[in-house]
Amino acid sequence: MKVTGYRSLTTQHDWGRLIGDVNGVMAGPRTDVHVLILETDDGLEGVGIGAHGDINRVFGAVEGEDPRAVSVLYDRMLARVFKNGHNGATFGAIGAIDMALWDLKAKAIGEPLWRTLGGRDRFVPGYASGLDIALDDDDLVALYERFTDRGFCAAKLKGGRDLDHDLRRLEAVRDVLRRNTTRPALMFDANESWHRSQAVRFVTALEQRVDLTWIEEPVRRWDAAGLASVRRGVRAAVATGENLTGLEQYRPLLDADAVDIVQAGNVWGITHFLRVAAVAHGRDLPVSPVAHHANPLAHAAAAVPNHLTSEVQDLVAPIGLHVDQEFQDGGIVLGDEPGLGIRVDEEWIQQAQAADPPAATAGPHVRPARAGLRLVPEPDAGREEP
């Protein structure tokens, strides 16, 4: 079996709500979902999920190769871009190809990827995370009631601008989760919007009323000294790592003893997660995947010894994707369909050339002008500079 080509599709996810974080909110309730399909000479096809606009930089490393050699092919892709680097969009393309290669490897032997990777239990513990900063209090409660109906006992909220606002929402979600447990796990995500002193000040105030399990990305992803400072200054664990694009980027954080919960983004692929999990395990640290459409890392999470919990952002799949998993008992229940269990209905999806979306002028992927510089709420902090 040889990789012969690929197709790129773009579908959408209908969230049924606006999503975002402290940095901004998406313009509408639907967002693009990029789908990569790797083709082989025997007709078997592998599916990867995630933006892959830089695919032509790395596809030559896998073209004509047996996809079952996925670990070696991952390193071939990294080597292919040795001089120019593999960060950002290129790492996303590597991640999408890597998912599709693992999908092919498991499909070739007719079993779900979680079994191919050595998993024993199809259940992956999870936590609810509704990307919820745009919701009013009533809609926030309604959203987490739906998660609670599926057995979730833990939730992560977005915030970081207004202490009173965030306390009210954390307490409201805590009360909802108490249907399932007397001690819900509450996490809080500041999405790199603070500096270290602001983070300690804000989190310390939250902890006077709420028992936080972890604080996520309190400062910039690469700020090892800042993360270590926050970790020393608060009771909550510090979680970070979803935006680190390469195993080497974890080293300074781990060496600085700056992280308690090691995270990895679903969009960066299966091999990246497995390697991050192994490095974290060597430090006796738990690992936690940050979600993306179809939760592909759940298969790998089922096979590593230090998986803590996986983020679940929604209870439905993107348009045109049929995903063999369910949400029950506060987690992800993986199915038995071969590979990642993702079937693509191309009649529902208009085929388009893979490309990164144009740079947004606002939203959660654009850093506000005053991020990291606030000590008190600033209503106009997200406004663009003239």
Coordinates of C-alpha atoms in Angstrom, one line a residue:
M1 CA 0.0 0.0 0.0
K2 CA 1.3 3.4 -1.0
V3 CA 0.1 7.0 -0.5
T4 CA -0.7 8.4 -4.0
G5 CA -2.5 11.7 -3.3
Y6 CA -4.9 13.7 -1.2
R7 CA -8.2 15.6 -1.3
S8 CA -9.1 18.6 0.7
L9 CA -12.6 19.4 1.8
T10 CA -14.0 22.2 3.9
T11 CA -17.2 21.8 5.9
Q12 CA -18.6 23.6 8.9
H13 CA -19.5 23.0 12.5
D14 CA -22.8 24.5 13.6
W15 CA -22.3 25.3 17.3
G16 CA -25.8 26.6 17.7
R17 CA -24.2 29.5 19.7
L18 CA -21.4 32.0 19.5
I19 CA -18.0 30.8 20.6
G20 CA -14.9 32.5 21.7
D21 CA -12.6 33.5 24.6
V22 CA -11.3 36.5 26.4
N23 CA -9.5 37.6 23.2
G24 CA -12.6 37.8 21.1
V25 CA -15.7 36.0 19.7
M26 CA -16.3 34.4 16.3
A27 CA -18.6 36.4 14.0
G28 CA -21.2 33.6 13.7
P29 CA -22.3 30.3 15.1
R30 CA -20.7 28.3 12.2
T31 CA -17.0 27.8 11.8
D32 CA -15.0 26.1 9.1
V33 CA -13.7 22.6 9.5
H34 CA -10.9 21.4 7.2
V35 CA -10.9 17.7 6.2
L36 CA -7.9 15.9 4.6
I37 CA -8.4 12.6 2.8
L38 CA -5.2 10.7 2.0
E39 CA -5.5 8.4 -1.0
T40 CA -3.7 5.1 -1.5
D41 CA -3.1 2.8 -4.5
D42 CA -5.3 0.1 -3.1
G43 CA -8.3 2.3 -2.6
L44 CA -8.1 2.7 1.2
E45 CA -8.4 6.3 2.4
G46 CA -7.3 8.0 5.6
V47 CA -9.0 11.0 7.2
G48 CA -7.3 13.8 9.1
I49 CA -9.1 16.8 10.6
G50 CA -7.5 20.3 10.8
A51 CA -6.3 23.2 8.7
H52 CA -3.5 22.0 6.3
G53 CA -2.8 25.0 4.0
D54 CA 0.9 24.2 4.0
I55 CA 0.5 20.6 2.9
N56 CA 2.5 21.0 -0.2
R57 CA 5.6 21.7 1.9
V58 CA 5.5 18.3 3.5
F59 CA 3.4 15.9 1.4
G60 CA 6.4 14.9 -0.6
A61 CA 7.7 13.2 2.5
V62 CA 4.8 10.7 2.5
E63 CA 3.9 10.5 -1.2
G64 CA 4.7 7.0 -2.5
E65 CA 5.4 5.7 1.0
D66 CA 3.6 2.9 2.9
P67 CA 1.3 4.8 5.3
R68 CA 1.7 2.1 8.0
A69 CA 5.3 3.4 8.7
V70 CA 3.6 6.4 10.3
S71 CA 6.1 7.1 13.1
V72 CA 9.0 7.3 10.6
L73 CA 6.9 9.3 8.1
Y74 CA 6.2 11.8 10.9
D75 CA 10.0 12.4 11.3
R76 CA 10.4 12.6 7.5
M77 CA 7.9 15.4 7.4
L78 CA 9.7 17.3 10.2
A79 CA 13.0 16.7 8.4
R80 CA 11.5 18.0 5.1
V81 CA 11.2 21.5 6.6
F82 CA 14.3 21.4 8.7
K83 CA 15.7 24.8 7.6
N84 CA 12.5 26.8 7.4
G85 CA 10.9 25.3 10.5
H86 CA 7.8 23.4 11.2
N87 CA 5.9 25.8 13.4
G88 CA 2.4 27.2 12.8
A89 CA 0.5 26.3 9.7
T90 CA 3.2 23.7 8.7
F91 CA 2.8 21.9 12.0
G92 CA -1.0 21.8 11.4
A93 CA -0.4 20.2 8.0
I94 CA 1.9 17.6 9.5
G95 CA -0.8 16.9 12.2
A96 CA -3.6 16.4 9.6
I97 CA -1.4 14.1 7.6
D98 CA -0.3 12.2 10.7
M99 CA -4.0 11.6 11.7
A100 CA -4.8 10.3 8.2
L101 CA -1.8 8.0 8.3
W102 CA -2.8 6.5 11.7
D103 CA -6.3 6.2 10.4
L104 CA -5.0 4.2 7.4
K105 CA -2.8 2.0 9.6
A106 CA -5.7 1.0 11.8
K107 CA -8.1 0.6 8.8
A108 CA -5.5 -1.7 7.1
I109 CA -5.9 -4.2 10.0
G110 CA -9.6 -3.6 10.4
E111 CA -9.7 -2.3 14.0
P112 CA -10.4 1.0 15.7
L113 CA -7.3 3.2 16.3
W114 CA -7.6 3.0 20.1
R115 CA -7.0 -0.8 19.8
T116 CA -4.1 -0.4 17.3
L117 CA -2.4 2.0 19.8
G118 CA -2.8 -0.5 22.6
G119 CA -5.8 0.8 24.4
R120 CA -7.8 -1.5 26.6
D121 CA -10.8 0.6 27.6
R122 CA -12.9 2.5 25.0
F123 CA -14.0 5.0 27.6
V124 CA -12.0 8.3 27.8
P125 CA -12.7 10.5 30.8
G126 CA -13.6 14.1 29.8
Y127 CA -14.7 17.5 30.9
A128 CA -17.1 20.0 29.4
S129 CA -15.8 23.1 27.8
G130 CA -18.3 25.2 25.8
L131 CA -16.1 28.0 24.6
D132 CA -18.7 30.0 26.4
I133 CA -17.6 33.6 26.9
A134 CA -20.3 35.0 24.6
L135 CA -23.2 33.4 26.4
D136 CA -25.4 35.2 28.9
D137 CA -26.0 33.5 32.3
D138 CA -29.2 31.7 31.3
D139 CA -27.6 30.3 28.1
L140 CA -24.5 29.3 30.0
V141 CA -26.5 27.3 32.5
A142 CA -28.6 25.7 29.7
L143 CA -25.4 24.7 27.9
Y144 CA -23.8 23.0 30.9
E145 CA -27.1 21.3 31.8
R146 CA -26.8 19.5 28.5
F147 CA -23.3 18.4 29.3
T148 CA -24.5 17.4 32.8
D149 CA -27.2 15.3 31.2
R150 CA -24.4 13.2 29.7
G151 CA -22.8 12.7 33.1
F152 CA -20.1 15.3 33.1
C153 CA -18.7 16.3 36.5
A154 CA -16.1 18.8 35.4
A155 CA -16.1 22.0 33.3
K156 CA -13.8 24.7 32.0
L157 CA -15.0 28.2 31.5
K158 CA -13.4 31.1 29.5
G159 CA -12.8 34.4 31.1
G160 CA -10.2 36.7 32.6
R161 CA -11.5 40.3 32.1
D162 CA -14.1 40.8 34.9
L163 CA -13.7 39.1 38.2
D164 CA -17.3 39.5 39.4
H165 CA -18.6 38.3 36.1
D166 CA -16.4 35.3 36.1
L167 CA -17.1 34.4 39.7
R168 CA -20.8 34.5 39.1
R169 CA -20.5 32.2 36.1
L170 CA -18.2 29.7 37.8
E171 CA -20.5 29.4 40.7
A172 CA -23.5 28.9 38.4
V173 CA -21.8 26.1 36.5
R174 CA -20.6 24.5 39.7
D175 CA -24.2 24.4 40.9
V176 CA -25.3 22.7 37.7
L177 CA -22.5 20.1 37.9
R178 CA -23.6 19.3 41.5
R179 CA -26.4 17.2 40.0
N180 CA -23.7 14.6 39.3
T181 CA -21.1 15.1 42.1
T182 CA -20.8 16.9 45.4
R183 CA -17.3 18.3 44.4
P184 CA -17.3 19.4 40.7
A185 CA -14.0 20.1 39.0
L186 CA -13.8 23.6 37.8
M187 CA -11.2 24.9 35.4
F188 CA -10.6 28.4 34.1
D189 CA -9.0 29.4 30.8
A190 CA -7.4 32.9 30.4
N191 CA -6.0 32.1 26.9
E192 CA -2.7 33.8 27.4
S193 CA -4.3 37.2 28.2
W194 CA -2.5 38.0 31.5
H195 CA 0.9 38.9 32.7
R196 CA 2.2 36.9 35.7
S197 CA 1.3 39.4 38.5
Q198 CA -2.1 40.0 37.0
A199 CA -2.6 36.2 36.8
V200 CA -1.8 35.6 40.5
R201 CA -3.9 38.6 41.6
F202 CA -7.0 37.4 39.5
V203 CA -6.7 33.7 40.4
T204 CA -6.1 34.4 44.1
A205 CA -9.4 36.4 44.1
L206 CA -11.2 33.6 42.3
E207 CA -9.9 31.0 44.8
Q208 CA -11.4 32.9 47.7
R209 CA -14.8 31.6 46.6
V210 CA -14.2 28.8 44.1
D211 CA -12.0 25.7 44.3
L212 CA -10.2 25.8 41.0
T213 CA -8.8 22.5 39.7
W214 CA -6.5 24.3 37.2
I215 CA -5.8 27.6 35.6
E216 CA -5.1 27.3 31.9
E217 CA -2.7 29.4 29.8
P218 CA -2.5 32.3 32.4
V219 CA 0.4 33.9 30.5
R220 CA 2.1 33.4 27.1
R221 CA 2.7 29.9 26.1
W222 CA 6.5 30.2 26.0
D223 CA 6.9 32.1 29.3
A224 CA 8.5 29.4 31.4
A225 CA 9.5 31.9 34.2
G226 CA 6.0 33.5 34.2
L227 CA 4.2 30.2 34.3
A228 CA 6.5 29.0 37.2
S229 CA 5.7 32.3 39.0
V230 CA 2.0 31.8 38.6
R231 CA 2.3 28.2 39.8
R232 CA 4.0 29.3 43.0
G233 CA 1.5 32.0 43.6
V234 CA -1.8 30.1 43.4
R235 CA -3.4 26.9 44.7
A236 CA -4.8 25.7 41.4
A237 CA -2.7 23.6 39.1
V238 CA -1.2 25.3 36.0
A239 CA -2.2 23.8 32.6
T240 CA -0.6 24.7 29.3
G241 CA 0.7 23.3 26.1
E242 CA -2.1 23.3 23.5
N243 CA -0.4 25.9 21.3
L244 CA 3.1 24.4 21.5
T245 CA 4.1 23.2 18.0
G246 CA 6.8 20.7 18.6
L247 CA 8.2 18.5 21.4
E248 CA 11.2 20.8 21.9
Q249 CA 8.9 23.7 23.0
Y250 CA 7.9 21.8 26.1
R251 CA 11.5 21.5 27.4
P252 CA 12.0 25.0 28.9
L253 CA 8.6 24.8 30.7
L254 CA 9.3 21.4 32.1
D255 CA 12.9 22.4 33.1
A256 CA 11.5 25.4 34.9
D257 CA 8.9 23.2 36.8
A258 CA 6.3 25.6 35.3
V259 CA 3.4 23.2 34.5
D260 CA 1.2 20.7 36.4
I261 CA -1.1 19.6 33.6
V262 CA 0.7 19.0 30.2
Q263 CA -1.7 19.7 27.4
A264 CA -1.5 19.0 23.6
G265 CA -3.8 20.2 20.9
N266 CA -5.8 17.7 18.8
V267 CA -4.9 19.6 15.7
W268 CA -1.2 18.7 16.0
G269 CA -1.8 14.9 15.4
I270 CA -1.5 11.6 17.1
T271 CA 2.3 11.2 17.0
H272 CA 2.9 14.6 18.6
F273 CA 0.5 13.7 21.4
L274 CA 2.1 10.3 22.0
R275 CA 5.5 11.9 22.3
V276 CA 4.3 14.7 24.6
A277 CA 2.5 12.1 26.8
A278 CA 5.7 10.1 27.1
V279 CA 7.8 13.1 28.0
A280 CA 5.2 14.2 30.6
H281 CA 5.1 10.6 32.0
G282 CA 8.8 10.7 32.5
R283 CA 8.2 13.7 34.8
D284 CA 5.3 12.0 36.6
L285 CA 2.9 14.6 35.0
P286 CA -0.6 14.0 33.6
V287 CA -1.4 14.8 30.1
S288 CA -4.7 16.3 28.8
P289 CA -5.7 16.8 25.2
V290 CA -7.3 20.1 24.1
A291 CA -10.3 19.4 21.9
H292 CA -10.9 19.7 18.2
H293 CA -13.6 18.4 15.9
A294 CA -14.2 14.6 16.2
N295 CA -11.8 14.3 19.1
P296 CA -9.2 12.3 17.3
L297 CA -6.7 12.3 20.2
A298 CA -9.3 10.4 22.3
H299 CA -8.0 7.2 20.6
A300 CA -4.4 8.0 21.7
A301 CA -5.6 9.1 25.2
A302 CA -7.0 5.6 25.7
A303 CA -3.6 4.1 25.2
V304 CA -1.3 6.3 27.4
P305 CA -0.8 5.7 31.1
N306 CA -0.9 9.3 32.3
H307 CA -4.0 10.6 30.5
L308 CA -6.0 12.7 33.0
T309 CA -9.1 14.1 31.1
S310 CA -10.0 15.2 27.6
E311 CA -11.7 18.4 26.6
V312 CA -15.2 18.0 25.0
Q313 CA -16.4 21.2 23.3
D314 CA -19.6 20.1 21.8
L315 CA -21.9 17.1 21.6
V316 CA -22.5 17.0 17.9
A317 CA -20.2 16.4 14.9
P318 CA -19.5 18.8 12.0
I319 CA -21.8 18.8 9.0
G320 CA -21.1 15.8 6.8
L321 CA -19.0 13.9 9.3
H322 CA -20.2 10.8 11.0
V323 CA -18.0 10.1 14.1
D324 CA -18.2 6.7 15.8
Q325 CA -18.2 7.9 19.4
E326 CA -20.7 8.8 22.1
F327 CA -20.7 11.1 25.1
Q328 CA -21.8 9.2 28.2
D329 CA -20.9 9.1 31.9
G330 CA -18.8 12.3 31.7
G331 CA -16.5 11.2 28.9
I332 CA -16.1 9.9 25.3
V333 CA -17.1 6.4 24.5
L334 CA -15.1 5.2 21.4
G335 CA -16.7 2.9 18.9
D336 CA -15.5 -0.1 16.9
E337 CA -15.4 1.3 13.4
P338 CA -11.9 0.9 11.9
G339 CA -9.4 3.8 12.2
L340 CA -10.5 7.0 13.7
G341 CA -14.2 6.1 13.1
I342 CA -14.8 9.2 11.0
R343 CA -16.9 8.7 7.8
V344 CA -17.0 11.6 5.4
D345 CA -20.2 12.2 3.4
E346 CA -18.8 14.1 0.5
E347 CA -22.3 14.7 -1.0
W348 CA -22.8 17.0 2.0
I349 CA -19.5 18.8 1.7
Q350 CA -18.4 21.0 -1.2
Q351 CA -14.9 20.1 -2.2
A352 CA -12.5 23.1 -2.0
Q353 CA -8.8 23.7 -2.2
A354 CA -7.1 23.4 1.2
A355 CA -6.0 26.8 2.4
D356 CA -5.7 28.7 5.6
P357 CA -8.6 31.0 6.2
P358 CA -7.8 34.7 5.7
A359 CA -6.5 36.5 8.9
A360 CA -9.5 37.5 11.0
T361 CA -9.8 41.1 12.1
A362 CA -11.4 40.1 15.4
G363 CA -12.1 36.9 17.3
P364 CA -10.4 34.5 19.7
H365 CA -7.4 34.1 17.3
V366 CA -6.5 37.8 17.4
R367 CA -4.6 39.1 20.4
P368 CA -6.3 42.3 21.8
A369 CA -4.3 45.5 22.0
R370 CA -4.3 45.5 25.8
A371 CA -3.9 41.8 26.5
G372 CA -1.3 41.2 29.2
L373 CA -1.4 44.9 30.3
R374 CA -4.6 45.1 32.3
L375 CA -4.8 45.2 36.1
V376 CA -8.5 46.2 36.3
P377 CA -11.4 45.6 33.9
E378 CA -11.1 47.7 30.7
P379 CA -14.3 47.6 28.7
D380 CA -12.6 48.8 25.5
A381 CA -9.6 46.5 25.9
G382 CA -10.4 44.5 22.8
R383 CA -10.8 47.5 20.6
E384 CA -8.3 47.6 17.7
E385 CA -5.6 50.3 17.8
P386 CA -6.3 53.1 15.3

